[in-house]
C-alpha angles and dihedrals in degrees: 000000000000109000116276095023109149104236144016148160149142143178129210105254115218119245107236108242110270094009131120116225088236083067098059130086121221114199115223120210117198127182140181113214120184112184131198120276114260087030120088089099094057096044091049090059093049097047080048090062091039107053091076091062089052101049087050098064126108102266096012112150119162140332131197122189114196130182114237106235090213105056117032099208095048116101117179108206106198103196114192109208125190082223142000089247088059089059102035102043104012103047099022097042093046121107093223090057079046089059104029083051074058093077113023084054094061089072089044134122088188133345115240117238 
């Protein structure tokens, strides 16, 4: 991750028994996330708080937020899941990504589905 990027994590996946890692599927989560202007601060110290919700969740992986160059209010968050069950029921259905949504929203323009 290039130097003074907001947000990063990972976490080592374990190899199934017998499997090759060419046979595995990685799910990969991107959002686009535009955030009021005047903002950005205040939605980097949020994500800050929340990626520790993220990265304890069941099949989390890794996550990267980068900020877009162009737009300056434009973030792109890349979450890598084990599988796509792990994404849609685990992290979205769970009352912590509820909360932690809480706080990041606030700096919103919209909040991605």
């Amino acid at each position: 991750m290039p130097a003074g990027a907001p947000g990063a994590g990972s976490r080592e996946r374990p190899q199934a028994k017998g499997s090759r890692p060419e046979d595995s599927c990685i799910i990969l989560e991107v959002a686009q996330l535009d955030i009021r202007p005047g903002q950005c601060d205040a939605f980097e110290a949020a994500f800050k708080r929340a990626q520790a919700i993220i990265s304890s969740m069941p099949g989390y992986l890794s996550h990267q937020l980068q900020k877009c160059i162009e737009k300056d209010h434009r973030y792109l968050l890349l979450v890598q899941w084990e599988t796509l069950e792990d994404h849609t029921e685990g992290f979205r259905q769970s009352p912590a990504t509820r909360s932690g949504k809480r706080s990041c929203i606030i700096s919103m323009s919209h909040f991605p589905m």
